[in-house]
PDB file of C-alpha atoms in Angstrom:
ATOM      1  CA  MET A   5      28.608   9.332 -11.059  1.00  0.00           C
ATOM      2  CA  ARG A   6      25.204  11.165 -11.060  1.00  0.00           C
ATOM      3  CA  VAL A   7      22.140   9.301 -10.260  1.00  0.00           C
ATOM      4  CA  ALA A   8      18.539  10.352 -10.463  1.00  0.00           C
ATOM      5  CA  ILE A   9      15.866   8.331  -8.377  1.00  0.00           C
ATOM      6  CA  ALA A  10      12.346   8.831  -9.125  1.00  0.00           C
ATOM      7  CA  GLY A  11      10.189   8.063  -6.185  1.00  0.00           C
ATOM      8  CA  ALA A  12      11.399   9.607  -2.761  1.00  0.00           C
ATOM      9  CA  GLY A  13       9.613   7.135  -0.373  1.00  0.00           C
ATOM     10  CA  ALA A  14      11.172   4.961   1.996  1.00  0.00           C
ATOM     11  CA  VAL A  15      12.797   2.663  -0.730  1.00  0.00           C
ATOM     12  CA  GLY A  16      14.076   5.885  -2.716  1.00  0.00           C
ATOM     13  CA  ARG A  17      15.626   7.499   0.157  1.00  0.00           C
ATOM     14  CA  SER A  18      17.270   4.215   1.354  1.00  0.00           C
ATOM     15  CA  ILE A  19      18.888   3.786  -2.081  1.00  0.00           C
ATOM     16  CA  ALA A  20      19.884   7.419  -2.136  1.00  0.00           C
ATOM     17  CA  ARG A  21      21.610   7.276   1.386  1.00  0.00           C
ATOM     18  CA  GLU A  22      23.587   4.174   0.075  1.00  0.00           C
ATOM     19  CA  LEU A  23      24.761   5.926  -3.108  1.00  0.00           C
ATOM     20  CA  LEU A  24      25.618   9.272  -1.226  1.00  0.00           C
ATOM     21  CA  GLY A  25      27.684   7.020   1.255  1.00  0.00           C
ATOM     22  CA  ASN A  26      29.698   5.532  -1.626  1.00  0.00           C
ATOM     23  CA  GLY A  27      30.200   9.058  -3.072  1.00  0.00           C
ATOM     24  CA  HIS A  28      27.734   9.636  -5.723  1.00  0.00           C
ATOM     25  CA  GLN A  29      25.746  12.429  -6.472  1.00  0.00           C
ATOM     26  CA  VAL A  30      22.030  11.779  -6.072  1.00  0.00           C
ATOM     27  CA  LEU A  31      18.725  13.427  -7.270  1.00  0.00           C
ATOM     28  CA  LEU A  32      15.506  12.428  -5.690  1.00  0.00           C
ATOM     29  CA  MET A  33      12.339  13.465  -7.329  1.00  0.00           C
ATOM     30  CA  ASP A  34       8.615  13.004  -6.225  1.00  0.00           C
ATOM     31  CA  LYS A  35       5.567  14.868  -7.106  1.00  0.00           C
ATOM     32  CA  ASP A  36       4.019  14.340  -3.732  1.00  0.00           C
ATOM     33  CA  PRO A  37       4.920  17.251  -1.432  1.00  0.00           C
ATOM     34  CA  ARG A  38       4.563  14.714   1.800  1.00  0.00           C
ATOM     35  CA  ALA A  39       7.658  12.594   0.135  1.00  0.00           C
ATOM     36  CA  ILE A  40      10.063  15.783   0.195  1.00  0.00           C
ATOM     37  CA  LYS A  41      11.868  14.993   3.122  1.00  0.00           C
ATOM     38  CA  VAL A  42      15.097  17.046   2.668  1.00  0.00           C
ATOM     39  CA  GLU A  43      16.055  16.414   6.537  1.00  0.00           C
ATOM     40  CA  ARG A  44      16.031  12.595   5.904  1.00  0.00           C
ATOM     41  CA  VAL A  45      18.655  12.818   3.190  1.00  0.00           C
ATOM     42  CA  PRO A  46      20.065  16.233   3.364  1.00  0.00           C
ATOM     43  CA  ASP A  47      23.154  15.741   1.008  1.00  0.00           C
ATOM     44  CA  ALA A  48      20.941  14.832  -2.034  1.00  0.00           C
ATOM     45  CA  GLU A  49      19.449  17.232  -4.587  1.00  0.00           C
ATOM     46  CA  TRP A  50      15.605  17.333  -4.213  1.00  0.00           C
ATOM     47  CA  LEU A  51      13.087  18.318  -6.872  1.00  0.00           C
ATOM     48  CA  LEU A  52       9.267  18.299  -6.361  1.00  0.00           C
ATOM     49  CA  ALA A  53       7.916  17.558  -9.942  1.00  0.00           C
ATOM     50  CA  ASP A  54       6.022  14.631 -11.771  1.00  0.00           C
ATOM     51  CA  ALA A  55       8.700  12.204 -13.176  1.00  0.00           C
ATOM     52  CA  CYS A  56       6.196  11.201 -15.891  1.00  0.00           C
ATOM     53  CA  GLU A  57       6.362  14.834 -17.564  1.00  0.00           C
ATOM     54  CA  MET A  58       8.889  15.650 -19.833  1.00  0.00           C
ATOM     55  CA  SER A  59       9.424  19.032 -18.487  1.00  0.00           C
ATOM     56  CA  SER A  60      10.209  17.776 -15.126  1.00  0.00           C
ATOM     57  CA  LEU A  61      12.967  15.222 -16.562  1.00  0.00           C
ATOM     58  CA  GLN A  62      14.415  18.324 -18.488  1.00  0.00           C
ATOM     59  CA  GLU A  63      14.491  20.224 -15.074  1.00  0.00           C
ATOM     60  CA  ALA A  64      16.163  17.395 -13.529  1.00  0.00           C
ATOM     61  CA  GLU A  65      18.705  17.284 -16.307  1.00  0.00           C
ATOM     62  CA  LEU A  66      18.417  13.527 -16.878  1.00  0.00           C
ATOM     63  CA  GLN A  67      20.799  13.962 -19.878  1.00  0.00           C
ATOM     64  CA  ARG A  68      23.555  14.339 -17.413  1.00  0.00           C
ATOM     65  CA  CYS A  69      22.760  11.147 -15.295  1.00  0.00           C
ATOM     66  CA  ASP A  70      24.689   8.033 -15.555  1.00  0.00           C
ATOM     67  CA  VAL A  71      21.851   5.864 -13.839  1.00  0.00           C
ATOM     68  CA  VAL A  72      18.144   6.583 -13.383  1.00  0.00           C
ATOM     69  CA  ILE A  73      16.565   4.515 -10.760  1.00  0.00           C
ATOM     70  CA  CYS A  74      12.593   4.182 -10.908  1.00  0.00           C
ATOM     71  CA  ALA A  75      11.778   3.227  -7.360  1.00  0.00           C
ATOM     72  CA  SER A  76       8.237   4.510  -6.905  1.00  0.00           C
ATOM     73  CA  GLY A  77       5.463   2.320  -5.497  1.00  0.00           C
ATOM     74  CA  ASP A  78       3.563   2.439  -8.967  1.00  0.00           C
ATOM     75  CA  ASP A  79       4.717   0.180 -11.749  1.00  0.00           C
ATOM     76  CA  LYS A  80       3.065   2.416 -14.492  1.00  0.00           C
ATOM     77  CA  VAL A  81       5.137   5.355 -13.158  1.00  0.00           C
ATOM     78  CA  ASN A  82       8.240   3.427 -13.261  1.00  0.00           C
ATOM     79  CA  LEU A  83       7.630   1.872 -16.766  1.00  0.00           C
ATOM     80  CA  VAL A  84       6.965   5.444 -18.185  1.00  0.00           C
ATOM     81  CA  VAL A  85       9.999   6.987 -16.534  1.00  0.00           C
ATOM     82  CA  SER A  86      12.064   4.314 -17.670  1.00  0.00           C
ATOM     83  CA  LEU A  87      11.055   4.637 -21.287  1.00  0.00           C
ATOM     84  CA  LEU A  88      11.298   8.508 -21.233  1.00  0.00           C
ATOM     85  CA  ALA A  89      14.995   8.261 -19.504  1.00  0.00           C
ATOM     86  CA  LYS A  90      16.245   5.638 -22.210  1.00  0.00           C
ATOM     87  CA  THR A  91      14.488   7.034 -25.217  1.00  0.00           C
ATOM     88  CA  GLU A  92      14.499  10.859 -24.769  1.00  0.00           C
ATOM     89  CA  PHE A  93      17.549  11.470 -22.598  1.00  0.00           C
ATOM     90  CA  ALA A  94      19.745   8.490 -23.537  1.00  0.00           C
ATOM     91  CA  VAL A  95      20.675   7.462 -20.044  1.00  0.00           C
ATOM     92  CA  PRO A  96      23.085   4.510 -20.153  1.00  0.00           C
ATOM     93  CA  ARG A  97      21.555   2.490 -17.377  1.00  0.00           C
ATOM     94  CA  VAL A  98      17.794   2.495 -16.107  1.00  0.00           C
ATOM     95  CA  VAL A  99      16.961   0.395 -13.097  1.00  0.00           C
ATOM     96  CA  ALA A 100      13.306  -0.159 -12.369  1.00  0.00           C
ATOM     97  CA  ARG A 101      11.427  -1.458  -9.169  1.00  0.00           C
ATOM     98  CA  VAL A 102       8.889  -4.028  -9.888  1.00  0.00           C
ATOM     99  CA  ASN A 103       6.006  -3.714  -7.350  1.00  0.00           C
ATOM    100  CA  HIS A 104       3.578  -6.359  -8.478  1.00  0.00           C
ATOM    101  CA  PRO A 105       4.939  -9.705  -9.915  1.00  0.00           C
ATOM    102  CA  GLY A 106       2.180  -9.826 -12.384  1.00  0.00           C
ATOM    103  CA  ASN A 107       3.899  -7.043 -14.050  1.00  0.00           C
ATOM    104  CA  GLU A 108       7.371  -8.400 -14.394  1.00  0.00           C
ATOM    105  CA  SER A 109       6.938  -9.126 -18.075  1.00  0.00           C
ATOM    106  CA  LEU A 110       6.683  -5.724 -18.995  1.00  0.00           C
ATOM    107  CA  PHE A 111      10.007  -4.560 -17.507  1.00  0.00           C
ATOM    108  CA  THR A 112      12.221  -4.968 -20.630  1.00  0.00           C
ATOM    109  CA  GLU A 113      14.197  -3.345 -22.893  1.00  0.00           C
ATOM    110  CA  SER A 114      11.353  -2.445 -24.897  1.00  0.00           C
ATOM    111  CA  TRP A 115      10.384  -0.084 -22.100  1.00  0.00           C
ATOM    112  CA  GLY A 116      13.844   1.122 -21.646  1.00  0.00           C
ATOM    113  CA  VAL A 117      14.400  -1.092 -18.472  1.00  0.00           C
ATOM    114  CA  ASP A 118      18.062  -2.499 -18.326  1.00  0.00           C
ATOM    115  CA  VAL A 119      17.555  -4.071 -14.926  1.00  0.00           C
ATOM    116  CA  ALA A 120      14.281  -4.825 -13.065  1.00  0.00           C
ATOM    117  CA  VAL A 121      14.293  -5.387  -9.489  1.00  0.00           C
ATOM    118  CA  SER A 122      11.316  -7.476  -8.138  1.00  0.00           C
ATOM    119  CA  THR A 123      11.287  -7.089  -4.348  1.00  0.00           C
ATOM    120  CA  PRO A 124       8.794 -10.310  -4.084  1.00  0.00           C
ATOM    121  CA  ARG A 125      11.080 -12.284  -6.193  1.00  0.00           C
ATOM    122  CA  LEU A 126      14.143 -11.496  -4.336  1.00  0.00           C
ATOM    123  CA  LEU A 127      12.770 -12.184  -1.019  1.00  0.00           C
ATOM    124  CA  SER A 128      11.362 -15.627  -2.226  1.00  0.00           C
ATOM    125  CA  ALA A 129      14.829 -16.377  -3.919  1.00  0.00           C
ATOM    126  CA  LEU A 130      16.656 -15.536  -0.634  1.00  0.00           C
ATOM    127  CA  VAL A 131      14.250 -17.862   1.199  1.00  0.00           C
ATOM    128  CA  GLU A 132      15.034 -20.572  -1.476  1.00  0.00           C
ATOM    129  CA  GLU A 133      18.708 -19.948  -1.187  1.00  0.00           C
ATOM    130  CA  ALA A 134      18.685 -20.344   2.534  1.00  0.00           C
ATOM    131  CA  VAL A 135      17.092 -23.740   2.603  1.00  0.00           C
ATOM    132  CA  THR A 136      18.145 -25.554  -0.654  1.00  0.00           C
ATOM    133  CA  VAL A 137      21.205 -27.471  -1.447  1.00  0.00           C
ATOM    134  CA  GLY A 138      21.721 -28.726  -4.909  1.00  0.00           C
ATOM    135  CA  ASP A 139      18.918 -26.607  -6.491  1.00  0.00           C
ATOM    136  CA  LEU A 140      19.640 -23.453  -8.770  1.00  0.00           C
ATOM    137  CA  VAL A 141      18.085 -20.408  -7.431  1.00  0.00           C
ATOM    138  CA  ARG A 142      17.618 -17.382  -9.735  1.00  0.00           C
ATOM    139  CA  LEU A 143      18.460 -14.360  -7.496  1.00  0.00           C
ATOM    140  CA  PHE A 144      18.302 -11.663 -10.200  1.00  0.00           C
ATOM    141  CA  SER A 145      17.663 -10.818 -13.949  1.00  0.00           C
ATOM    142  CA  PHE A 146      19.673  -8.682 -16.136  1.00  0.00           C
ATOM    143  CA  ARG A 147      17.880  -7.187 -19.346  1.00  0.00           C
ATOM    144  CA  HIS A 148      14.833  -9.246 -18.229  1.00  0.00           C
ATOM    145  CA  GLY A 149      16.196 -12.739 -18.614  1.00  0.00           C
ATOM    146  CA  GLU A 150      18.879 -12.394 -20.985  1.00  0.00           C
ATOM    147  CA  ALA A 151      21.298 -13.056 -18.337  1.00  0.00           C
ATOM    148  CA  ASN A 152      20.587 -14.008 -14.784  1.00  0.00           C
ATOM    149  CA  LEU A 153      22.562 -13.913 -11.428  1.00  0.00           C
ATOM    150  CA  VAL A 154      21.941 -17.534 -10.008  1.00  0.00           C
ATOM    151  CA  GLU A 155      23.308 -19.461  -7.032  1.00  0.00           C
ATOM    152  CA  LEU A 156      23.988 -23.014  -6.264  1.00  0.00           C
ATOM    153  CA  THR A 157      25.199 -24.679  -3.133  1.00  0.00           C
ATOM    154  CA  LEU A 158      27.177 -27.515  -4.260  1.00  0.00           C
ATOM    155  CA  PRO A 159      25.829 -30.901  -2.608  1.00  0.00           C
ATOM    156  CA  GLU A 160      28.144 -33.278  -0.967  1.00  0.00           C
ATOM    157  CA  ASP A 161      27.405 -35.858  -3.694  1.00  0.00           C
ATOM    158  CA  SER A 162      28.402 -33.587  -6.515  1.00  0.00           C
ATOM    159  CA  PRO A 163      30.758 -35.165  -9.252  1.00  0.00           C
ATOM    160  CA  GLN A 164      32.403 -31.836  -9.524  1.00  0.00           C
ATOM    161  CA  ILE A 165      33.776 -31.713  -5.847  1.00  0.00           C
ATOM    162  CA  GLY A 166      37.591 -31.748  -5.756  1.00  0.00           C
ATOM    163  CA  ASN A 167      37.762 -30.543  -9.433  1.00  0.00           C
ATOM    164  CA  ARG A 168      39.535 -27.276 -10.175  1.00  0.00           C
ATOM    165  CA  VAL A 169      37.558 -24.445 -11.501  1.00  0.00           C
ATOM    166  CA  GLY A 170      39.405 -24.492 -14.922  1.00  0.00           C
ATOM    167  CA  ASP A 171      38.968 -28.129 -15.293  1.00  0.00           C
ATOM    168  CA  VAL A 172      35.041 -27.991 -15.054  1.00  0.00           C
ATOM    169  CA  PRO A 173      33.297 -28.255 -18.357  1.00  0.00           C
ATOM    170  CA  TRP A 174      31.053 -25.290 -18.004  1.00  0.00           C
ATOM    171  CA  PRO A 175      28.133 -24.601 -20.168  1.00  0.00           C
ATOM    172  CA  PRO A 176      28.624 -21.880 -22.865  1.00  0.00           C
ATOM    173  CA  ASP A 177      27.239 -18.339 -21.773  1.00  0.00           C
ATOM    174  CA  THR A 178      27.914 -19.204 -18.052  1.00  0.00           C
ATOM    175  CA  ALA A 179      30.384 -17.460 -15.764  1.00  0.00           C
ATOM    176  CA  LEU A 180      31.231 -18.308 -12.271  1.00  0.00           C
ATOM    177  CA  VAL A 181      31.835 -14.962 -10.549  1.00  0.00           C
ATOM    178  CA  ALA A 182      32.160 -15.942  -6.701  1.00  0.00           C
ATOM    179  CA  ILE A 183      32.513 -18.795  -4.328  1.00  0.00           C
ATOM    180  CA  ILE A 184      31.389 -18.191  -0.888  1.00  0.00           C
ATOM    181  CA  ARG A 185      32.962 -20.807   1.390  1.00  0.00           C
ATOM    182  CA  GLN A 186      32.221 -20.571   5.220  1.00  0.00           C
ATOM    183  CA  SER A 187      31.504 -16.897   5.186  1.00  0.00           C
ATOM    184  CA  ARG A 188      34.592 -15.982   2.976  1.00  0.00           C
ATOM    185  CA  VAL A 189      33.966 -14.628  -0.549  1.00  0.00           C
ATOM    186  CA  LEU A 190      36.467 -15.993  -3.098  1.00  0.00           C
ATOM    187  CA  VAL A 191      37.114 -14.600  -6.534  1.00  0.00           C
ATOM    188  CA  PRO A 192      37.532 -17.822  -8.496  1.00  0.00           C
ATOM    189  CA  THR A 193      40.789 -18.671 -10.290  1.00  0.00           C
ATOM    190  CA  ARG A 194      41.430 -21.755 -12.737  1.00  0.00           C
ATOM    191  CA  ASP A 195      43.301 -23.515  -9.827  1.00  0.00           C
ATOM    192  CA  ASP A 196      40.565 -23.194  -7.084  1.00  0.00           C
ATOM    193  CA  PRO A 197      39.053 -26.594  -6.244  1.00  0.00           C
ATOM    194  CA  LEU A 198      35.394 -26.724  -5.590  1.00  0.00           C
ATOM    195  CA  GLU A 199      34.358 -28.159  -2.129  1.00  0.00           C
ATOM    196  CA  ALA A 200      31.177 -29.373  -0.627  1.00  0.00           C
ATOM    197  CA  LEU A 201      28.644 -26.789   0.270  1.00  0.00           C
ATOM    198  CA  ASP A 202      30.413 -24.010  -1.849  1.00  0.00           C
ATOM    199  CA  GLU A 203      27.755 -21.534  -2.605  1.00  0.00           C
ATOM    200  CA  LEU A 204      28.625 -20.656  -6.325  1.00  0.00           C
ATOM    201  CA  LEU A 205      27.500 -17.481  -7.964  1.00  0.00           C
ATOM    202  CA  PHE A 206      27.019 -17.288 -11.645  1.00  0.00           C
ATOM    203  CA  VAL A 207      25.915 -15.039 -14.221  1.00  0.00           C
ATOM    204  CA  ALA A 208      24.347 -17.262 -16.773  1.00  0.00           C
ATOM    205  CA  SER A 209      21.958 -17.135 -19.782  1.00  0.00           C
ATOM    206  CA  ALA A 210      18.606 -18.604 -19.089  1.00  0.00           C
ATOM    207  CA  GLU A 211      18.819 -21.386 -21.420  1.00  0.00           C
ATOM    208  CA  GLN A 212      21.930 -22.840 -19.780  1.00  0.00           C
ATOM    209  CA  GLU A 213      20.440 -23.133 -16.316  1.00  0.00           C
ATOM    210  CA  THR A 214      19.423 -26.533 -16.360  1.00  0.00           C
ATOM    211  CA  ARG A 215      22.675 -27.794 -17.964  1.00  0.00           C
ATOM    212  CA  LEU A 216      24.479 -26.034 -15.124  1.00  0.00           C
ATOM    213  CA  GLU A 217      22.247 -27.558 -12.732  1.00  0.00           C
ATOM    214  CA  ASP A 218      22.788 -31.116 -14.245  1.00  0.00           C
ATOM    215  CA  LEU A 219      26.581 -30.573 -14.325  1.00  0.00           C
ATOM    216  CA  LEU A 220      26.967 -29.633 -10.547  1.00  0.00           C
ATOM    217  CA  SER A 221      23.978 -31.707  -8.803  1.00  0.00           C
ATOM    218  CA  PRO A 222      22.843 -34.287 -11.166  1.00  0.00           C
ATOM    219  CA  HIS A 223      21.518 -36.635  -8.496  1.00  0.00           C
ATOM    220  CA  HIS A 224      19.186 -34.070  -7.162  1.00  0.00           C
ATOM    221  CA  HIS A 225      17.128 -33.874 -10.343  1.00  0.00           C
TER     222      HIS A 225
END
């Protein structure tokens, strides 16, 4: 997979190293010469260019990319690059970093963003997830709220404890994708029983989140 990363700061370089380690081709681009630190990620391609300029994106051959990651520290830059990548180069998947939570509502398909990653929201969600039992915690949004990755730790008084996954009347537009049980990650099957303090990970539409919470932990709301 070929991935272009706009923004070669600490965040962009860290992402690049992870992707290279997984066998992907990575191009890092930045308009600031101080950000071009080839020795930090020697296996990546590097391009000194302004990612907001069409000529730069043409030079980067964005049309050959499977994914573009907008990882700069400037939300305006990330939105412009997202829009150009999607509309002018038909990049299949655009991931954008949200630096300021107040701008999160802009990072939608209208601006070419498939997945928006808000560092403040993720940190907040991880704190909530660490201390909360029985409450639904939103970890991640896909296509800005059409579907979310959510987590709920099953309380000890849940009416669903002991029920098999296949027997639980899950709300529509909801998929249980993983069960974390005593540090083990389980891919759920219909016959797996639910246990107290299971961490359940779902992909669910936003409008079903309340129903999911009521189903699994009604006594907590």
